[in-house]
Tab-separated table of C-alpha atoms in Angstrom:
chain	number	residue	atom	x	y	z
A	1	MET	CA	-20.973	13.192	2.041
A	2	GLY	CA	-18.726	13.096	5.115
A	3	GLU	CA	-15.758	11.062	6.229
A	4	LEU	CA	-15.371	7.341	6.898
A	5	GLU	CA	-14.002	6.625	10.367
A	6	VAL	CA	-12.665	3.385	11.869
A	7	ARG	CA	-12.281	3.527	15.659
A	8	GLY	CA	-10.452	0.849	17.636
A	9	VAL	CA	-11.726	-2.019	15.473
A	10	SER	CA	-10.641	-5.580	16.345
A	11	LYS	CA	-11.540	-9.012	14.969
A	12	ARG	CA	-10.421	-12.570	15.781
A	13	LEU	CA	-10.678	-15.225	13.060
A	14	GLY	CA	-9.649	-18.869	13.330
A	15	GLY	CA	-8.057	-18.383	16.732
A	16	HIS	CA	-5.787	-15.471	15.789
A	17	GLN	CA	-6.110	-11.701	15.925
A	18	ALA	CA	-6.823	-10.782	12.300
A	19	VAL	CA	-7.438	-7.081	13.054
A	20	ASP	CA	-6.047	-5.537	16.223
A	21	ASP	CA	-7.264	-2.156	17.503
A	22	VAL	CA	-7.197	-0.359	14.138
A	23	SER	CA	-8.146	3.304	13.856
A	24	PHE	CA	-8.031	5.740	10.930
A	25	THR	CA	-10.124	8.371	9.173
A	26	VAL	CA	-10.735	8.735	5.442
A	27	ALA	CA	-11.769	12.270	4.488
A	28	THR	CA	-14.324	13.135	1.829
A	29	GLY	CA	-12.707	12.810	-1.600
A	30	GLU	CA	-9.650	11.029	-0.193
A	31	LEU	CA	-8.226	7.817	-1.672
A	32	PHE	CA	-6.934	5.830	1.296
A	33	VAL	CA	-4.820	2.760	0.473
A	34	ILE	CA	-4.265	-0.127	2.897
A	35	LEU	CA	-0.971	-1.787	1.986
A	36	GLY	CA	0.196	-5.114	3.370
A	37	THR	CA	1.291	-8.649	2.626
A	38	SER	CA	-1.011	-11.664	2.547
A	39	GLY	CA	-2.313	-12.315	6.073
A	40	SER	CA	-1.699	-8.767	7.283
A	41	GLY	CA	-5.417	-8.226	7.963
A	42	LYS	CA	-6.092	-5.718	5.193
A	43	SER	CA	-8.854	-7.673	3.421
A	44	THR	CA	-10.478	-8.638	6.729
A	45	LEU	CA	-10.569	-4.955	7.623
A	46	LEU	CA	-12.331	-4.167	4.352
A	47	ARG	CA	-14.858	-6.954	4.999
A	48	LEU	CA	-15.564	-5.373	8.379
A	49	ILE	CA	-16.204	-2.005	6.742
A	50	CYS	CA	-18.562	-3.404	4.113
A	51	GLY	CA	-20.437	-5.649	6.570
A	52	LEU	CA	-19.353	-9.131	5.484
A	53	GLU	CA	-17.818	-9.519	8.967
A	54	ARG	CA	-18.824	-7.992	12.308
A	55	PRO	CA	-16.132	-6.449	14.544
A	56	ASP	CA	-15.528	-7.893	18.019
A	57	ALA	CA	-14.777	-4.394	19.272
A	58	GLY	CA	-14.718	-0.840	17.978
A	59	GLN	CA	-16.877	1.316	15.745
A	60	ILE	CA	-17.175	2.127	12.044
A	61	LEU	CA	-18.834	5.434	11.190
A	62	LEU	CA	-19.817	7.038	7.893
A	63	ASP	CA	-20.670	10.733	7.967
A	64	GLY	CA	-20.895	10.437	11.763
A	65	ARG	CA	-23.411	7.566	11.625
A	66	GLU	CA	-22.558	4.147	13.047
A	67	ILE	CA	-22.712	1.502	10.313
A	68	HIS	CA	-20.905	-1.480	11.888
A	69	THR	CA	-24.193	-2.891	13.205
A	70	LEU	CA	-26.028	-2.526	9.880
A	71	PRO	CA	-26.369	-5.272	7.250
A	72	PRO	CA	-24.346	-4.665	4.050
A	73	ARG	CA	-27.355	-3.504	2.000
A	74	GLN	CA	-28.061	-0.677	4.431
A	75	ARG	CA	-24.510	0.727	4.419
A	76	ASN	CA	-24.769	2.203	0.894
A	77	LEU	CA	-21.227	1.310	-0.140
A	78	GLY	CA	-19.869	0.735	-3.635
A	79	MET	CA	-17.624	-2.336	-3.722
A	80	VAL	CA	-15.200	-3.875	-6.238
A	81	PHE	CA	-13.564	-7.185	-5.298
A	82	GLN	CA	-10.664	-9.211	-6.649
A	83	ASP	CA	-12.895	-11.807	-8.344
A	84	TYR	CA	-15.261	-9.068	-9.692
A	85	GLY	CA	-18.375	-11.108	-8.714
A	86	LEU	CA	-20.000	-10.875	-12.151
A	87	TYR	CA	-23.075	-12.927	-13.000
A	88	PRO	CA	-22.388	-15.177	-16.030
A	89	ALA	CA	-26.101	-15.556	-16.852
A	90	MET	CA	-26.423	-11.784	-17.338
A	91	ASP	CA	-25.015	-9.581	-20.066
A	92	VAL	CA	-22.890	-6.510	-19.339
A	93	ARG	CA	-25.949	-4.276	-19.057
A	94	GLY	CA	-27.597	-6.617	-16.523
A	95	ASN	CA	-24.470	-6.845	-14.401
A	96	ILE	CA	-24.029	-3.081	-14.233
A	97	ALA	CA	-27.706	-2.519	-13.427
A	98	TYR	CA	-28.066	-5.381	-10.951
A	99	GLY	CA	-27.416	-3.418	-7.773
A	100	LEU	CA	-29.812	-0.639	-8.729
A	101	GLU	CA	-32.556	-3.049	-9.770
A	102	SER	CA	-32.267	-5.264	-6.698
A	103	ARG	CA	-32.423	-2.291	-4.350
A	104	GLY	CA	-35.531	-0.911	-5.992
A	105	GLY	CA	-36.894	2.637	-5.842
A	106	LEU	CA	-35.509	3.892	-9.149
A	107	PRO	CA	-37.534	4.066	-12.388
A	108	LYS	CA	-36.276	1.952	-15.272
A	109	ASP	CA	-35.360	4.931	-17.425
A	110	GLU	CA	-33.134	6.351	-14.643
A	111	ILE	CA	-31.410	2.989	-14.233
A	112	GLN	CA	-30.870	2.834	-17.993
A	113	ARG	CA	-29.464	6.372	-18.036
A	114	ARG	CA	-26.970	5.591	-15.276
A	115	VAL	CA	-25.895	2.314	-16.895
A	116	VAL	CA	-25.308	3.917	-20.297
A	117	GLU	CA	-23.432	6.847	-18.733
A	118	ALA	CA	-21.123	4.638	-16.635
A	119	ALA	CA	-20.522	2.232	-19.531
A	120	GLY	CA	-19.602	5.106	-21.820
A	121	LYS	CA	-17.087	6.575	-19.398
A	122	LEU	CA	-15.352	3.212	-19.037
A	123	GLY	CA	-15.343	2.282	-22.706
A	124	LEU	CA	-18.082	-0.343	-22.394
A	125	GLY	CA	-20.747	1.376	-24.472
A	126	GLU	CA	-20.464	-1.116	-27.350
A	127	MET	CA	-20.431	-4.127	-25.039
A	128	LEU	CA	-23.678	-3.750	-23.103
A	129	GLY	CA	-25.327	-6.679	-24.861
A	130	ARG	CA	-22.360	-9.042	-24.590
A	131	SER	CA	-21.963	-11.885	-22.126
A	132	THR	CA	-19.406	-11.217	-19.408
A	133	GLN	CA	-17.940	-14.656	-20.160
A	134	ASP	CA	-16.787	-13.344	-23.540
A	135	LEU	CA	-14.881	-10.422	-22.035
A	136	SER	CA	-11.191	-10.116	-21.279
A	137	GLY	CA	-9.967	-9.715	-17.717
A	138	GLY	CA	-9.557	-5.983	-18.201
A	139	GLU	CA	-13.069	-5.639	-19.610
A	140	GLN	CA	-14.556	-7.654	-16.717
A	141	GLN	CA	-12.758	-5.387	-14.274
A	142	ARG	CA	-14.328	-2.347	-15.943
A	143	VAL	CA	-17.789	-3.938	-15.715
A	144	ALA	CA	-17.290	-4.441	-11.970
A	145	LEU	CA	-16.116	-0.839	-11.659
A	146	ALA	CA	-19.134	0.419	-13.644
A	147	ARG	CA	-21.477	-1.553	-11.371
A	148	ALA	CA	-20.013	0.263	-8.353
A	149	MET	CA	-20.019	3.568	-10.204
A	150	VAL	CA	-23.745	3.616	-11.074
A	151	LYS	CA	-24.635	3.390	-7.415
A	152	ASP	CA	-24.756	6.741	-5.659
A	153	ALA	CA	-22.719	5.306	-2.791
A	154	ASP	CA	-21.544	7.140	0.306
A	155	ALA	CA	-18.090	5.515	0.091
A	156	TYR	CA	-16.228	3.132	-2.228
A	157	LEU	CA	-14.222	0.020	-1.317
A	158	PHE	CA	-11.720	-1.821	-3.533
A	159	ASP	CA	-10.220	-5.181	-2.516
A	160	GLU	CA	-7.211	-6.074	-4.706
A	161	PRO	CA	-9.214	-5.299	-7.879
A	162	LEU	CA	-6.197	-5.463	-10.219
A	163	SER	CA	-4.580	-8.667	-8.964
A	164	ASN	CA	-5.968	-10.803	-11.794
A	165	LEU	CA	-4.844	-8.459	-14.576
A	166	ASP	CA	-1.575	-8.722	-16.473
A	167	PRO	CA	0.890	-5.835	-16.000
A	168	LYS	CA	-0.006	-4.155	-19.308
A	169	LEU	CA	-3.640	-3.781	-18.267
A	170	ARG	CA	-3.021	-2.680	-14.697
A	171	HIS	CA	-1.908	0.835	-15.603
A	172	HIS	CA	-5.097	1.534	-17.573
A	173	ALA	CA	-7.337	-0.068	-14.928
A	174	ARG	CA	-5.602	1.925	-12.203
A	175	ARG	CA	-6.269	5.109	-14.142
A	176	ASP	CA	-9.966	4.169	-14.478
A	177	ILE	CA	-10.315	3.661	-10.725
A	178	VAL	CA	-8.672	6.990	-9.911
A	179	ALA	CA	-10.926	8.737	-12.448
A	180	VAL	CA	-14.070	7.240	-10.881
A	181	HIS	CA	-12.859	8.186	-7.406
A	182	ARG	CA	-12.223	11.784	-8.434
A	183	GLU	CA	-15.602	12.076	-10.116
A	184	LYS	CA	-17.528	10.704	-7.151
A	185	LYS	CA	-15.677	12.790	-4.533
A	186	ARG	CA	-16.411	10.230	-1.826
A	187	PRO	CA	-14.143	8.507	0.724
A	188	SER	CA	-12.480	5.524	-0.991
A	189	VAL	CA	-10.560	2.660	0.617
A	190	TYR	CA	-8.316	0.588	-1.631
A	191	VAL	CA	-6.605	-2.609	-0.438
A	192	THR	CA	-3.473	-3.921	-2.167
A	193	HIS	CA	-0.204	-5.785	-1.625
A	194	ASP	CA	1.413	-3.875	-4.515
A	195	GLN	CA	3.545	-0.894	-3.500
A	196	SER	CA	3.550	0.596	-6.995
A	197	GLU	CA	-0.271	0.684	-6.965
A	198	ALA	CA	-0.354	2.202	-3.498
A	199	PHE	CA	2.194	4.904	-4.258
A	200	ALA	CA	0.690	5.818	-7.641
A	201	MET	CA	-2.901	6.132	-6.398
A	202	ALA	CA	-2.997	7.063	-2.725
A	203	ASP	CA	-3.508	10.316	-0.920
A	204	LEU	CA	-2.649	8.418	2.275
A	205	VAL	CA	-1.275	4.895	2.816
A	206	ALA	CA	-1.801	2.709	5.885
A	207	VAL	CA	0.832	-0.022	6.166
A	208	MET	CA	-0.547	-3.117	7.921
A	209	SER	CA	1.232	-6.085	9.498
A	210	HIS	CA	-0.127	-8.811	11.800
A	211	GLY	CA	-3.484	-7.066	12.057
A	212	ARG	CA	-2.098	-3.710	13.177
A	213	VAL	CA	-1.582	-0.442	11.333
A	214	GLN	CA	2.135	0.316	11.498
A	215	GLN	CA	1.985	3.788	9.963
A	216	VAL	CA	-0.402	6.116	8.148
A	217	SER	CA	1.372	8.650	5.948
A	218	THR	CA	1.678	10.020	2.444
A	219	PRO	CA	3.696	7.834	0.066
A	220	ASP	CA	6.647	10.238	0.266
A	221	GLU	CA	6.620	10.205	4.075
A	222	LEU	CA	6.672	6.397	4.188
A	223	LEU	CA	9.949	6.497	2.286
A	224	SER	CA	11.472	9.525	3.980
A	225	ALA	CA	10.287	8.954	7.577
A	226	PRO	CA	9.390	5.299	8.319
A	227	ALA	CA	7.868	4.898	11.791
A	228	ASN	CA	9.633	1.611	12.551
A	229	THR	CA	11.920	-1.047	11.132
A	230	PHE	CA	9.019	-3.015	9.638
A	231	VAL	CA	7.957	-0.080	7.471
A	232	ALA	CA	11.603	0.608	6.617
A	233	ARG	CA	12.072	-2.988	5.409
A	234	PHE	CA	8.690	-3.268	3.708
A	235	VAL	CA	8.494	-0.008	1.772
A	236	GLY	CA	10.844	0.607	-1.112
A	237	SER	CA	12.512	-1.666	-3.620
A	238	PRO	CA	15.168	-2.568	-2.676
A	239	PRO	CA	14.220	-1.919	0.961
A	240	MET	CA	16.137	0.263	3.393
A	241	ASN	CA	19.454	-1.051	4.719
A	242	LEU	CA	19.362	-1.639	8.489
A	243	VAL	CA	22.692	-1.962	10.302
A	244	PRO	CA	23.080	-2.520	14.096
A	245	ALA	CA	25.474	0.033	15.572
A	246	ALA	CA	26.702	1.694	18.788
A	247	LEU	CA	26.499	5.448	19.345
A	248	ASP	CA	29.891	7.037	19.967
A	249	GLY	CA	29.672	10.817	19.992
A	250	GLY	CA	28.628	11.910	16.525
A	251	VAL	CA	29.307	8.524	14.937
A	252	ALA	CA	27.457	5.213	14.809
A	253	ARG	CA	29.965	2.342	14.856
A	254	ALA	CA	29.515	-1.344	14.078
A	255	SER	CA	32.491	-3.665	13.555
A	256	GLY	CA	34.455	-1.212	11.489
A	257	VAL	CA	31.403	0.462	9.956
A	258	GLU	CA	31.286	4.154	10.792
A	259	VAL	CA	28.386	6.397	9.791
A	260	PRO	CA	28.334	10.089	10.770
A	261	ILE	CA	25.116	10.929	12.615
A	262	GLU	CA	23.429	14.305	13.005
A	263	ARG	CA	22.085	15.411	16.374
A	264	VAL	CA	19.934	12.665	17.863
A	265	ALA	CA	17.882	12.042	20.963
A	266	ARG	CA	19.488	9.628	23.401
A	267	SER	CA	19.038	5.912	22.991
A	268	GLY	CA	18.661	4.235	26.379
A	269	SER	CA	21.050	1.385	25.561
A	270	GLY	CA	23.563	3.440	23.621
A	271	ARG	CA	22.921	1.150	20.681
A	272	VAL	CA	20.887	1.912	17.579
A	273	ILE	CA	19.877	0.502	14.235
A	274	VAL	CA	21.093	2.726	11.433
A	275	GLY	CA	18.870	2.881	8.352
A	276	PHE	CA	19.693	4.294	4.940
A	277	ARG	CA	18.247	3.864	1.484
A	278	PRO	CA	20.228	1.916	-1.141
A	279	GLU	CA	19.835	4.902	-3.476
A	280	SER	CA	21.759	7.122	-1.030
A	281	MET	CA	25.029	5.206	-1.427
A	282	ARG	CA	27.955	6.456	-3.526
A	283	PRO	CA	31.263	4.758	-4.448
A	284	ALA	CA	34.174	5.938	-2.286
A	285	HIS	CA	37.889	5.434	-1.728
A	286	THR	CA	38.438	2.576	0.696
A	287	ALA	CA	40.440	4.636	3.180
A	288	SER	CA	37.671	7.202	3.711
A	289	ALA	CA	34.588	5.072	3.112
A	290	ALA	CA	31.782	4.752	5.637
A	291	LEU	CA	31.041	1.205	4.468
A	292	SER	CA	33.276	-1.357	2.829
A	293	GLY	CA	32.998	-5.039	2.142
A	294	THR	CA	32.926	-7.828	-0.419
A	295	VAL	CA	30.485	-8.096	-3.325
A	296	VAL	CA	27.927	-10.909	-3.077
A	297	ASP	CA	26.121	-10.287	-6.363
A	298	VAL	CA	25.451	-7.587	-8.949
A	299	GLU	CA	22.116	-7.070	-10.711
A	300	GLU	CA	22.062	-5.009	-13.882
A	301	GLY	CA	18.815	-3.072	-14.425
A	302	PHE	CA	17.664	-0.877	-17.299
A	303	VAL	CA	18.859	2.361	-15.708
A	304	GLU	CA	20.615	1.244	-12.533
A	305	GLN	CA	22.994	-1.260	-11.038
A	306	ILE	CA	22.116	-3.044	-7.778
A	307	VAL	CA	25.130	-4.171	-5.751
A	308	ARG	CA	24.802	-6.428	-2.699
A	309	PHE	CA	27.821	-6.797	-0.451
A	310	THR	CA	28.710	-7.926	3.066
A	311	THR	CA	30.641	-5.842	5.575
A	312	GLY	CA	33.396	-7.181	7.830
A	313	ASP	CA	30.899	-8.397	10.457
A	314	GLY	CA	28.731	-10.193	7.898
A	315	THR	CA	26.006	-7.545	7.588
A	316	GLU	CA	24.492	-7.523	4.094
A	317	VAL	CA	24.077	-4.101	2.493
A	318	THR	CA	22.516	-3.082	-0.824
A	319	ALA	CA	23.541	-0.141	-2.994
A	320	VAL	CA	21.659	1.196	-6.022
A	321	LEU	CA	23.937	3.034	-8.450
A	322	GLU	CA	23.127	5.170	-11.458
A	323	ASP	CA	26.525	4.488	-13.059
A	324	ASP	CA	27.739	0.899	-13.391
A	325	LEU	CA	30.866	-0.220	-11.585
A	326	PRO	CA	33.095	-2.858	-13.253
A	327	ILE	CA	32.748	-5.307	-10.361
A	328	GLY	CA	31.528	-8.833	-9.676
A	329	PRO	CA	31.125	-11.326	-6.828
A	330	GLY	CA	34.149	-11.468	-4.555
A	331	ASP	CA	35.449	-7.984	-5.420
A	332	PRO	CA	36.125	-5.430	-2.652
A	333	VAL	CA	33.890	-2.328	-2.645
A	334	ALA	CA	33.562	0.834	-0.598
A	335	PHE	CA	30.727	3.342	-0.281
A	336	ASP	CA	29.755	6.547	1.453
A	337	VAL	CA	26.197	7.268	2.563
A	338	ASP	CA	25.132	10.435	0.782
A	339	GLY	CA	21.755	11.312	2.255
A	340	HIS	CA	19.523	11.148	5.306
A	341	VAL	CA	20.336	8.469	7.876
A	342	HIS	CA	17.514	7.028	10.012
A	343	LEU	CA	17.896	5.726	13.549
A	344	PHE	CA	15.755	3.061	15.229
A	345	ASP	CA	15.647	1.700	18.766
A	346	PRO	CA	16.934	-1.916	18.687
A	347	VAL	CA	14.458	-2.987	21.421
A	348	THR	CA	11.203	-1.320	20.354
A	349	GLU	CA	12.206	-1.073	16.656
A	350	GLN	CA	10.557	2.365	16.611
A	351	ALA	CA	12.191	5.382	14.947
A	352	ILE	CA	14.303	7.522	17.272
A	353	PRO	CA	13.394	11.220	16.885
A	354	ARG	CA	16.012	13.813	16.139
A	355	ALA	CA	17.008	15.919	19.119
């Protein structure tokens, strides 16, 4: 089966642009994650792909065939949603088999074979006769996954399928989804607001905001080369520090803050936004430090210390340290930036390429 392609898709809902000129391609066997906050348009985009909404503009193609004009039943997609959509009047076996039985065309023994096979792979073999109302959240999620799995779909769609699970169950459920995806070797689109899910599962991640795709990259590239300040702020925990500065030769300066900059393409205004990860900061002597200020708060983690401080001009900066410093609110601190520094245009907020 071929790739899933979204070309220039737009959709207005309730008077606002829910999806705005979105394009991407999901290759065969690729797990493509759409990451965004509530209201970013990610779930609306998935509804457009599966046929629960019709696009105002653009095309959706599967293996080169237009599907955006087809009703959902004719798109041959496997779908798992946040609320699972299980039928309480049916047992586990009936829920898994429902899609195959309602579509027709398969003999009963083939349906039974597929149901038993999918249930066995997901640890549901002993539960086929049980009511879904008697199952835990994790077990219900596996039933929904098995129902999608038994269908020989051309692509698979997942809309926040782990949101209702407690953290202990999410890791196992995430592993189940990845295993099904790898077995099926089909294009899969997975929607989530959770960065840890996106980074653990994805081949490629599309970051969405206000209906637009801000960047499509591998998880590593989102961290190492954000396309704009939104991605820089959104990806990573804590997020990237962003400090307004003026270019002066090989140095970016901002109210006493000086950060050495490698070769860089010109910024039209001579001003930039300097970005650097909290993990790239190291304690320094005050006289030679790139950044100094006053501690606002200190958060002690299991393996790291998170220090938030303000510089002389009031800019708040966050440092993540492997070794704890004996400091608290109100104490002076100084840091060097030990790592790659990113530059962004203060007007367009887009990354400035290296010269």
